Amino acid sequence: MGGPEVERLIGLLAKLPGLGPRSARRAALRLLQSPHTRMLPLATALADAARAVRTCAICGNLDSHDPCAICENPDRDRSIICVVEGVGDLWALERAHVHRGLYHVLGGTLSALDGMRPEDLNFPSLLSRVRGGEVAEIILALGATVDGATTAHWLTERLQPLGVAVTRVAQGVPIGGALDVLDDGTLAAAVRARRPA
Ligand SMILES: [Zn+2]
């Protein structure tokens, strides 16, 4: 249906998170029915974002500037770094306005099942940030899963000897790659109720 261009469009849309083949067909149809008001502006936005957005060399955030706007912001508290699994978690915390410090994106959690090893984590740059001497507290905002707990333990063992306070956000919250499903109040409470790791 619709020719190879449409098939390709649907195939690409279906790979997006939250979209299966059925939703992809509906989205493609909606776009095709409004080529000038919806489809071309979307195509331009995609191309612009792909060209402009890069990974912040300091924290791992995605932004059109490197270092990112958060790392560059002089009003952020540079003595507190919140460690998250992914950029989605960082964005969720930012939306909730619960953290006035900086971030560090690990890029995953240690996982025997998924083959994530320590060398796969964006950890060396965190280490050098802490060794820079400006950091007083590291907040671990990782998932309340076995992998999240394993990773938090692994990080704590390595960071504490450097003389920084290592804390963890309140447990019992289904976080870790899923922070953005939490409402802002729950997220804020979890960060405020952090305790020593
Ligand atoms: Zn950054």
Tab-separated table of C-alpha atoms in Angstrom, residues 136-139 160 163-167:
chain	number	residue	atom	x	y	z
A	136	ALA	CA	31.227	17.521	47.332
A	137	GLU	CA	28.262	15.203	46.712
A	138	ILE	CA	27.343	12.577	44.141
A	139	ILE	CA	23.628	11.708	44.019
A	160	GLN	CA	33.709	7.273	48.374
A	163	GLY	CA	36.319	11.972	49.697
A	164	VAL	CA	32.915	12.836	48.197
A	165	ALA	CA	29.590	12.147	49.884
A	166	VAL	CA	27.694	9.526	47.877
A	167	THR	CA	23.914	9.505	48.319
